Amino acid sequence: MTARKIKNDVFHVGVQDWDRELFDELIPLNEGTSYNSYFVKGSQKNVLIDTVDPSKTDLFIENIKSLGVTKIDYVISQHAEQDHSGSIPKILELYPEAKVVTNQKCKEFLKSLLLIDDSKFITINDGDEISIGNKTLQFIFTPWVHWPETMSTYLKEDKILFTCDFFGSHVASNELFVGQKKERVIEGAKRYYAEIMMPFRSSIKSNIKKIENLEIDFIAPSHGQVYDEPDIIINAYKNWISDDVENKVTVLYLSMHGSTKKMVERFIDDLTKFNIVVEPFNLTNMDVGKLAISLVDSATVVVGTPTMLVGIHPNVAYAAYLFNALRPKTKFLAVINSYGWGGQATEQIKGMVSSFKGEILPPVMVNGYPKVEDIKMIDSLAETVFKKHKEIRIA
Ligand code: FEO
């Protein structure tokens, strides 16, 4: 890799991680990822905005050196997570005059996670500005995108907003700008939003209000490409965080001996007749990212589970845990269950989704293989879902 120019003495000096397959040891990265860092050369001071994952420090240093940088005055740390902060210690070693500029909360995290000495910090408040000569950096606190300390930085003269995880996407690419590939990039950004940002929907609403009145030519996140048309990602986020849902049902299911599968298949057929989009996920082998994307705008989630070890199947419990943690804007939830001698699936799932604020529909609990009367209950559940979707005017 090499340093790439965005605009007037502003360069991307980050690194692509083409081969990374998992993030947080959980999220599959189908297209790798990038750790974006930006170098800003002012007439008086040089600034680095974020660094890169410690596994890529050497390449990162090469990129900085390719610009002939002999002095770094400020390292702005917008987020303490190590994929952005992990190379700060090496920068401080190579450029001992550099100070880490960040907020109080981030400073505490960096001291704890990276053992950076207190004397190395300059602490700033929300809205503060620093001048680097011919350029001015303004700090805008944007908490909970993704940790409580996350902030953005606005380079006023060049109208560039650096947002760290906010508006990011996990993709490795040597194309610096989004350019014409808007649809593909928004698809990746939706996956990233679903997996990482969705639980913080209400914080994102206030953060967008804080930045949307700025004049922005570029949004430069710390993962993925630079947005040369910022409106596309701001508008996509506004849609995802709104309370609007689609005429869609996400079905999370698993079947051991075919009973649950039989009911799920009937349910999908029923919904199809009602022109409701269905996205089924067999939890035997699920892609967490695809499931999360489906949850971004589904009106209804239906969980289909057999009974195992006197409870719901462990894979279903895992999916229910994720649903609860991701806090989607789902309006309706229902359970389809096949049991032998213990039918507590609905109660168990209810107990696992405490963050869900929508309506739980009557479950379909079936002893053994579904019989004619059981199939009628499935038909009735589909009809209930259709009526609920009509009530909220999406069907
Ligand atoms: Fe890309 Fe929350 O770190």
XYZ file of C-alpha atoms and ligand atoms in Angstrom:
398
model
C 0.000 0.000 0.000
C 0.963 3.615 -0.186
C -0.231 7.004 0.984
C -3.055 8.441 -1.131
C -4.135 12.047 -1.425
C -7.713 13.041 -0.603
C -7.360 16.810 -0.897
C -4.887 19.683 -0.170
C -2.288 18.064 2.108
C -4.733 15.481 3.441
C -3.691 11.870 2.854
C -4.978 8.390 3.564
C -2.127 6.516 5.240
C -4.147 3.529 6.453
C -3.780 -0.128 5.597
C -5.962 -2.721 3.877
C -6.395 -6.064 5.618
C -7.320 -8.206 2.627
C -7.255 -11.538 4.443
C -9.011 -10.854 7.716
C -11.959 -13.232 8.023
C -13.471 -12.397 11.408
C -13.986 -9.287 13.502
C -14.401 -9.498 17.265
C -13.971 -13.251 16.692
C -17.634 -13.254 15.648
C -18.430 -11.214 12.561
C -17.508 -12.768 9.203
C -15.623 -10.321 6.966
C -16.517 -11.369 3.431
C -14.392 -8.626 1.890
C -11.652 -8.151 4.483
C -11.461 -4.734 6.092
C -9.336 -1.617 6.243
C -7.929 0.449 9.084
C -7.980 4.006 7.796
C -5.673 6.609 9.215
C -5.319 10.116 7.824
C -2.344 12.445 7.760
C -3.045 16.184 7.650
C -0.183 18.574 6.930
C -0.813 22.029 8.296
C 1.398 25.061 7.743
C 2.514 24.815 11.390
C 1.637 21.358 12.692
C 1.319 17.826 11.359
C -1.557 15.644 12.471
C -2.391 11.965 12.322
C -6.046 11.033 12.709
C -6.322 7.552 14.242
C -3.818 4.782 13.580
C -4.220 1.129 12.540
C -4.579 -2.331 14.001
C -1.308 -3.395 15.684
C -1.001 -6.350 13.277
C -0.397 -3.801 10.475
C 1.848 -1.275 12.207
C 4.848 -1.878 9.926
C 2.900 -1.202 6.721
C 1.349 1.854 8.341
C 4.737 3.315 9.227
C 5.901 2.705 5.644
C 2.917 4.687 4.366
C 3.679 7.620 6.658
C 7.352 7.561 5.735
C 6.491 7.519 2.019
C 5.257 11.093 2.531
C 8.620 12.122 4.019
C 7.039 12.942 7.378
C 9.719 13.897 9.893
C 7.463 15.354 12.582
C 4.042 14.531 13.975
C 2.632 17.015 16.464
C -0.770 15.528 17.224
C -2.232 12.051 17.041
C -5.988 12.441 17.244
C -7.538 9.363 18.781
C -11.231 9.255 17.944
C -11.877 5.816 19.431
C -9.840 3.657 21.792
C -10.606 0.275 20.227
C -7.331 -1.282 19.196
C -8.056 -1.533 15.455
C -7.631 2.279 15.458
C -5.495 2.963 18.488
C -3.215 -0.073 18.533
C -0.352 1.599 16.659
C -0.306 4.777 18.784
C 2.504 3.474 21.052
C 4.749 2.883 18.024
C 3.993 6.375 16.678
C 4.874 7.891 20.045
C 8.126 5.935 20.013
C 9.051 7.103 16.487
C 7.791 10.665 16.953
C 8.435 11.407 20.661
C 7.261 15.017 20.386
C 3.741 13.870 19.384
C 0.824 14.340 21.781
C -2.328 12.243 21.774
C -5.334 14.546 21.387
C -8.566 13.044 22.621
C -11.450 13.335 25.079
C -11.233 12.446 28.755
C -13.061 9.132 28.409
C -10.933 7.988 25.483
C -7.814 9.027 27.364
C -8.761 6.773 30.275
C -9.387 3.855 27.898
C -6.062 4.406 26.110
C -4.185 4.534 29.408
C -5.839 1.301 30.461
C -5.643 -0.599 27.155
C -2.305 0.600 25.777
C -0.517 1.805 28.923
C 0.142 5.258 27.425
C 1.562 7.692 29.967
C -0.650 10.511 31.242
C 1.906 13.136 30.142
C 1.367 12.221 26.484
C -2.206 13.514 26.313
C -3.945 16.753 25.411
C -7.585 16.513 26.497
C -10.298 18.266 24.483
C -14.018 18.914 25.015
C -16.970 18.650 22.657
C -16.804 21.469 20.079
C -13.188 22.419 20.831
C -10.954 23.438 17.949
C -7.227 23.302 17.394
C -5.362 25.256 14.747
C -2.500 23.688 12.834
C -1.705 26.904 10.974
C -3.687 27.117 7.768
C -6.140 24.404 8.848
C -8.510 23.981 11.794
C -9.724 20.789 13.407
C -12.987 20.773 15.323
C -13.932 17.871 17.599
C -17.505 16.652 17.659
C -18.381 14.073 20.292
C -20.440 11.265 18.758
C -20.823 8.788 21.619
C -21.823 5.153 21.087
C -20.694 4.803 17.510
C -19.286 2.452 18.641
C -18.030 2.918 22.235
C -19.039 5.705 24.631
C -15.899 7.737 23.898
C -16.139 7.799 20.088
C -15.844 11.198 18.446
C -15.565 12.732 14.998
C -13.213 15.414 13.713
C -14.150 18.125 11.219
C -11.415 19.641 9.099
C -13.077 22.974 8.517
C -11.178 24.487 5.599
C -11.305 21.261 3.557
C -14.837 20.285 4.653
C -13.806 16.745 5.537
C -15.523 14.911 8.392
C -13.505 12.057 9.899
C -15.919 9.721 11.643
C -13.970 6.616 12.743
C -16.383 3.628 13.010
C -19.422 5.843 12.307
C -20.462 5.373 8.626
C -17.772 2.725 8.159
C -17.910 -0.593 6.353
C -15.766 -3.683 6.467
C -14.214 -3.777 3.037
C -10.641 -3.866 1.793
C -10.207 -1.949 -1.449
C -7.508 0.017 -3.203
C -10.158 2.401 -4.510
C -9.954 5.336 -2.138
C -13.356 6.865 -2.924
C -16.814 5.353 -3.214
C -17.160 6.946 -6.654
C -19.662 5.124 -8.880
C -19.887 2.001 -6.713
C -22.539 3.489 -4.468
C -24.901 0.512 -4.338
C -22.203 -1.988 -3.459
C -20.728 0.293 -0.810
C -24.107 0.985 0.785
C -24.741 -2.773 0.923
C -21.468 -3.215 2.849
C -22.274 -0.239 5.060
C -25.670 -1.753 5.868
C -24.015 -4.962 6.961
C -21.638 -2.965 9.157
C -24.500 -0.907 10.587
C -26.485 -4.086 11.301
C -23.658 -5.867 13.067
C -22.117 -2.998 14.997
C -24.257 0.139 15.082
C -27.869 -1.088 15.264
C -27.939 -1.421 19.075
C -27.098 2.314 19.276
C -29.907 3.536 17.009
C -31.100 6.263 19.371
C -27.571 7.625 19.926
C -27.037 7.679 16.163
C -30.166 9.820 15.774
C -28.684 12.548 17.979
C -25.229 12.180 16.437
C -26.599 12.690 12.929
C -28.336 15.859 14.117
C -24.967 17.106 15.371
C -23.232 16.694 12.020
C -25.884 17.212 9.376
C -25.650 20.991 9.348
C -21.947 20.949 8.610
C -20.796 21.599 5.066
C -19.236 18.264 4.174
C -17.432 17.421 0.926
C -16.047 14.102 2.167
C -16.863 11.676 4.957
C -13.738 9.743 5.828
C -14.480 6.797 8.110
C -11.866 4.508 9.626
C -13.102 1.379 7.829
C -13.944 1.228 4.133
C -13.880 3.886 1.454
C -14.125 7.665 1.617
C -17.568 9.030 0.706
C -17.206 11.668 -2.001
C -21.007 12.095 -1.928
C -21.683 12.200 1.829
C -25.459 12.393 1.391
C -25.690 8.794 0.242
C -24.452 7.394 3.535
C -26.182 10.013 5.726
C -29.519 9.281 4.014
C -28.992 5.521 4.229
C -28.366 5.853 7.971
C -31.450 8.040 8.380
C -33.503 5.271 6.791
C -31.960 2.484 8.879
C -32.367 4.322 12.191
C -35.922 5.488 11.463
C -38.847 3.602 12.989
C -39.994 2.483 9.522
C -40.107 -1.255 8.855
C -40.710 -3.249 5.686
C -43.445 -5.742 4.822
C -41.008 -8.521 5.655
C -40.689 -11.451 8.043
C -37.358 -12.846 9.191
C -37.714 -16.502 10.121
C -35.035 -17.929 12.393
C -35.418 -21.688 12.590
C -33.836 -25.031 13.041
C -35.291 -28.520 12.757
C -33.865 -31.788 14.080
C -36.370 -34.341 12.752
C -38.485 -32.353 10.302
C -41.430 -31.206 12.468
C -40.357 -27.579 12.831
C -39.222 -27.515 9.200
C -42.648 -28.691 8.035
C -44.330 -25.834 9.940
C -41.813 -23.230 8.783
C -42.260 -24.272 5.155
C -46.049 -23.984 5.460
C -45.674 -20.606 7.152
C -43.447 -19.340 4.321
C -46.017 -20.529 1.742
C -48.782 -18.740 3.650
C -46.822 -15.478 3.831
C -46.033 -15.734 0.144
C -49.787 -15.827 -0.590
C -50.095 -12.607 1.428
C -47.268 -11.027 -0.631
C -45.091 -10.690 2.446
C -41.353 -10.985 1.842
C -39.786 -13.807 3.853
C -36.122 -14.176 4.742
C -35.582 -17.589 6.341
C -32.368 -18.441 8.189
C -31.574 -22.042 8.996
C -29.649 -21.671 12.243
C -27.693 -24.883 11.661
C -25.183 -22.829 9.729
C -25.970 -19.130 9.720
C -24.063 -16.067 8.591
C -24.405 -13.619 11.493
C -23.971 -10.685 9.121
C -26.790 -11.710 6.771
C -29.080 -12.333 9.716
C -28.260 -8.918 11.168
C -28.945 -7.208 7.817
C -32.343 -8.889 7.644
C -33.183 -7.594 11.114
C -32.475 -3.953 10.151
C -35.919 -3.458 8.606
C -38.062 -6.583 9.135
C -41.459 -5.854 10.653
C -41.746 -9.336 12.140
C -39.413 -12.012 13.430
C -40.589 -15.587 13.842
C -38.498 -18.117 15.718
C -38.999 -21.793 14.865
C -37.429 -24.238 17.277
C -37.547 -27.893 18.217
C -37.226 -28.871 21.866
C -33.869 -30.144 23.016
C -32.516 -30.744 26.514
C -35.923 -29.659 27.862
C -35.629 -26.255 26.214
C -35.030 -24.473 22.940
C -32.202 -25.685 20.736
C -28.849 -24.063 21.744
C -28.404 -22.552 18.257
C -31.819 -20.912 18.604
C -30.773 -19.592 22.020
C -27.699 -18.073 20.364
C -29.862 -16.381 17.702
C -32.266 -15.105 20.392
C -29.305 -13.704 22.317
C -28.070 -11.894 19.189
C -31.568 -10.560 18.479
C -31.742 -9.164 21.984
C -28.255 -7.637 21.784
C -28.726 -6.106 18.310
C -32.004 -4.406 19.381
C -33.626 -4.213 15.937
C -36.761 -2.120 15.414
C -38.898 -5.274 14.934
C -42.584 -4.701 15.714
C -43.858 -8.296 16.099
C -42.367 -11.535 17.356
C -43.775 -15.073 17.351
C -42.595 -18.587 18.179
C -43.254 -21.860 16.374
C -42.272 -24.890 18.442
C -42.419 -28.652 18.223
C -42.082 -30.442 21.565
C -42.289 -33.913 23.036
C -42.955 -33.560 26.744
C -42.017 -29.986 27.632
C -43.452 -26.950 25.839
C -41.787 -23.934 27.459
C -40.127 -22.552 24.337
C -42.137 -19.333 24.165
C -41.587 -18.502 27.809
C -37.906 -19.274 27.465
C -37.526 -17.060 24.385
C -39.539 -14.255 26.011
C -37.123 -14.359 28.930
C -34.189 -13.975 26.542
C -35.430 -10.943 24.593
C -35.881 -8.386 27.345
C -34.805 -5.521 25.052
C -37.655 -6.269 22.605
C -40.348 -3.577 22.949
C -42.796 -4.813 20.299
C -45.742 -7.192 20.483
C -45.408 -10.927 21.043
C -47.997 -12.776 18.940
C -49.713 -15.998 20.072
C -47.291 -18.915 19.547
C -47.841 -22.161 17.689
C -46.853 -24.996 20.028
C -47.157 -28.455 18.506
C -46.739 -31.844 20.130
C -44.616 -33.977 17.785
C -45.134 -33.843 14.022
C -47.670 -31.206 12.866
C -51.134 -32.561 12.205
C -54.018 -31.009 10.260
C -55.151 -28.861 13.193
C -51.570 -27.746 13.811
C -51.179 -26.643 10.203
C -54.353 -24.581 10.662
C -52.654 -22.817 13.569
C -49.723 -22.015 11.291
C -52.148 -20.616 8.703
C -53.750 -18.562 11.446
C -50.383 -17.177 12.586
C -49.619 -16.110 9.008
C -53.003 -14.380 8.833
C -52.328 -12.613 12.127
C -48.977 -11.377 10.793
C -50.701 -10.106 7.640
C -53.324 -8.259 9.724
C -50.634 -6.717 11.937
C -48.707 -5.548 8.878
C -51.906 -4.025 7.530
C -52.511 -2.244 10.829
C -49.145 -0.491 10.535
C -49.812 0.166 6.832
C -47.010 -1.810 5.277
C -49.154 -4.613 3.728
Fe -13.289 -0.168 14.265
Fe -14.925 0.032 17.271
O -13.500 -0.196 16.112
